[in-house]
Coordinates of C-alpha atoms and ligand atoms in Angstrom, one line a residue:
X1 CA 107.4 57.5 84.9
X2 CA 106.6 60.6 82.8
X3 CA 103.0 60.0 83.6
X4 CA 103.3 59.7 87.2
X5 CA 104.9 63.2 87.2
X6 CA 101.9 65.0 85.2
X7 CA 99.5 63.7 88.1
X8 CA 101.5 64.7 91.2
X9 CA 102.2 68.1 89.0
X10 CA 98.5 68.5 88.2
X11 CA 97.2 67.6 91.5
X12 CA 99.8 70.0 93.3
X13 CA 98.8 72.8 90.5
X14 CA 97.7 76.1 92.7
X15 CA 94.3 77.2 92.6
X16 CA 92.6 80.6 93.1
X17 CA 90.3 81.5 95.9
X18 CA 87.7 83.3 94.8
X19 CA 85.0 84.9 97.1
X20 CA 81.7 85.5 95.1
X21 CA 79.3 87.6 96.4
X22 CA 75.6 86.8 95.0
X23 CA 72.2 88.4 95.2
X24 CA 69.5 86.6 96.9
X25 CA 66.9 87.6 93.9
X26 CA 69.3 86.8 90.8
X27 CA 72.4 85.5 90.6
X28 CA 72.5 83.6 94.0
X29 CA 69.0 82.1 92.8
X30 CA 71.2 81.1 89.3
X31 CA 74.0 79.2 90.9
X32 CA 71.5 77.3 92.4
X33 CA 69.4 76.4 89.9
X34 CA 73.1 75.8 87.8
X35 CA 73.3 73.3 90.7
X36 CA 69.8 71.9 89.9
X37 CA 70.3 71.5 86.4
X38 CA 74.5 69.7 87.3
X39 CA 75.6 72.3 84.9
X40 CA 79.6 72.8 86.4
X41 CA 81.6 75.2 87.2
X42 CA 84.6 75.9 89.0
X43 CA 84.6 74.6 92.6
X44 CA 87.4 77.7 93.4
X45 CA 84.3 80.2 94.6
X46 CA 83.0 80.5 97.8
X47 CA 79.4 82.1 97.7
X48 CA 78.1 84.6 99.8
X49 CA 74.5 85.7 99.5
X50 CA 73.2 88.7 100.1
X51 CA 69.7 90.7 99.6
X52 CA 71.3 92.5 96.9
X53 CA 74.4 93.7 95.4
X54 CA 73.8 97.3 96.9
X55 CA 75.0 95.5 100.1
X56 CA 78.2 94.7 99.2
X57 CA 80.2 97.0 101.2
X58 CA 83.5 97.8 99.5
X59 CA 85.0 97.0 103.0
X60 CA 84.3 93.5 102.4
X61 CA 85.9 92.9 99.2
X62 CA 89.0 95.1 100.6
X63 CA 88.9 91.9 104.0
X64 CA 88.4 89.1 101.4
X65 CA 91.4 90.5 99.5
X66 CA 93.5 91.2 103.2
X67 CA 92.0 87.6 104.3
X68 CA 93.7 86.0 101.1
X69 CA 91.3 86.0 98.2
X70 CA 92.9 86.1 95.1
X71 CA 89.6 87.6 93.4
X72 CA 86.3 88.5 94.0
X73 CA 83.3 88.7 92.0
X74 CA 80.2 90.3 92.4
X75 CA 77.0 89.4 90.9
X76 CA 73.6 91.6 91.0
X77 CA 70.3 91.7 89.0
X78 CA 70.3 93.4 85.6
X79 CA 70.2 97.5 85.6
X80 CA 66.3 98.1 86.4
X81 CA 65.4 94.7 88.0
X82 CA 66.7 95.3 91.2
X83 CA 64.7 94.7 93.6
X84 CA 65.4 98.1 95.8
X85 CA 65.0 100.1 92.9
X86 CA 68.7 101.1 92.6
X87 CA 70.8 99.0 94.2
X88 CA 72.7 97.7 91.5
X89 CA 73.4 101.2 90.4
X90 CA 75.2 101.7 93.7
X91 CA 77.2 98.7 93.1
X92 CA 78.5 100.2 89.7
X93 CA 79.2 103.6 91.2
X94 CA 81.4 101.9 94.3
X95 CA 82.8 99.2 92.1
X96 CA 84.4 101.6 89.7
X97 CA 85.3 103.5 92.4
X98 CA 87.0 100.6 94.1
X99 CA 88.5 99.3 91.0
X100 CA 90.4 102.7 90.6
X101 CA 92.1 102.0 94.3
X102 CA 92.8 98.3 93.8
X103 CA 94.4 99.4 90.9
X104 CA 96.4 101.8 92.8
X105 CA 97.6 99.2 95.1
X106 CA 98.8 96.8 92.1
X107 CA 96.0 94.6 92.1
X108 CA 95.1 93.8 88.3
X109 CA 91.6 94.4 86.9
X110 CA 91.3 90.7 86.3
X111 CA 90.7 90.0 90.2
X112 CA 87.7 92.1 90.6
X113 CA 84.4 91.6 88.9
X114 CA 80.8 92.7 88.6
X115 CA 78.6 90.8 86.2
X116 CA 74.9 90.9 85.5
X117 CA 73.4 87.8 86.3
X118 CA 69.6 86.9 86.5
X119 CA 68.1 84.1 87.7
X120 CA 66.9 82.6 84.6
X121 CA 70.9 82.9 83.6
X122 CA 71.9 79.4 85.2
X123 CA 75.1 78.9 82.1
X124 CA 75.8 82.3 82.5
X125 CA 77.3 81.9 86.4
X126 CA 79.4 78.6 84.7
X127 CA 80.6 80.9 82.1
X128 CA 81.6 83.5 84.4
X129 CA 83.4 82.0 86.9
X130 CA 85.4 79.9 84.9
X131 CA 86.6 82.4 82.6
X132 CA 87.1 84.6 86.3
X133 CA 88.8 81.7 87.3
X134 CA 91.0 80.9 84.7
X135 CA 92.1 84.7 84.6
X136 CA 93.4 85.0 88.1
X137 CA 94.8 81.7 87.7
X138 CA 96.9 83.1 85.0
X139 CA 97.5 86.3 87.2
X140 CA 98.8 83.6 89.6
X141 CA 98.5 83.8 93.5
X142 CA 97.7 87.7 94.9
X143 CA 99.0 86.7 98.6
X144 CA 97.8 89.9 99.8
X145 CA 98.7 89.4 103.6
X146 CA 102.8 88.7 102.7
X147 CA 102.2 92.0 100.9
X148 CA 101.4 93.4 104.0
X149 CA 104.2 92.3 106.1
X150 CA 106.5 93.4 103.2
X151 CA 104.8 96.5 103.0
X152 CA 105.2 96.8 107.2
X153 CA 108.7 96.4 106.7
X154 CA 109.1 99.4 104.1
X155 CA 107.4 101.6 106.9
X156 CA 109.8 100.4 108.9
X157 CA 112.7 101.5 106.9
X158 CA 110.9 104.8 106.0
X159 CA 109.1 106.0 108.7
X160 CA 107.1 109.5 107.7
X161 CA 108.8 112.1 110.2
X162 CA 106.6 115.2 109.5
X163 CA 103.0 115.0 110.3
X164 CA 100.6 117.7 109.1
X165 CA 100.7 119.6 112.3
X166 CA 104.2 119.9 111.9
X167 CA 104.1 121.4 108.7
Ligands
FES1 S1 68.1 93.0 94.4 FE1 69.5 92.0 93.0 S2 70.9 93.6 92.7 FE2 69.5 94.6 94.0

């Protein structure tokens, strides 16, 4: 009987979405070749590649995060083998950025990530994303949109009177 609990308690356990975006040249190239080689990792990312991490707008973690994400990780070449010169670079400068707002909004540290990966680092994408994984999974669900309709509802209560022409 006991037994029978822990599998309907395990299967129903809640688990993190987590929307990874990879560059082609690096990290993407890793995850596949960690596929290659059967080395495992978590099944909670959803990859999207692109040419390099310098193309991940900070608008598109900000829509995985409204869309229900409950992290996002980033994964680029190392600093000086990017293959635009300094893409990566303006990664770093937007994700720290970025991480300063989230913050300001009451999403932990834990949820957002930027790692290094190259594409010779195949155990280094299992060893990320399970530790990312296990993180927010201790964090628990984000549930960003029923934030937003609670949030809606305090604007509702407290709508701002004076505008700046007014003033
Ligand atoms: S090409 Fe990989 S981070 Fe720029």
């Amino acid at each position: 009987m006991t037994e029978n609990k822990n599998i309907v308690s395990s299967k129903d356990e809640w688990q993190p979405k987590i929307v990874a975006f990879f560059c082609n040249w690096c990290t993407y190239t890793a995850a596949d070749s960690a596929g290659v080689s059967r080395i495992k990792y978590s099944p909670n990312i959803r990859v999207i590649r692109v040419m390099c991490s310098g193309r991940v707008d900070p608008q598109f973690i900000l829509d995985a995060f409204a869309k229900g994400a409950d992290g996002v990780l980033i994964g680029g070449c190392h600093p000086g083998d990017c293959h635009y010169q300094e893409g990566n670079y303006k990664c770093l400068r937007r994700f720290r950025l970025l991480k300063r707002i989230i913050n300001s909004f009451g999403i932990e540290d834990e949820r957002l990530r930027l790692e290094w990966i190259s594409a010779s680092e195949a155990d280094k994408v299992r060893i990320t994303v399970n530790d990312m994984v296990s993180k927010v999974k201790a964090l628990g669900p984000l549930s960003l949109p029923k934030r937003f309709l609670v949030w809606n509802q305090e604007i509702k209560l407290h709508p701002i009177t004076t505008t700046m022409e007014e003033k």
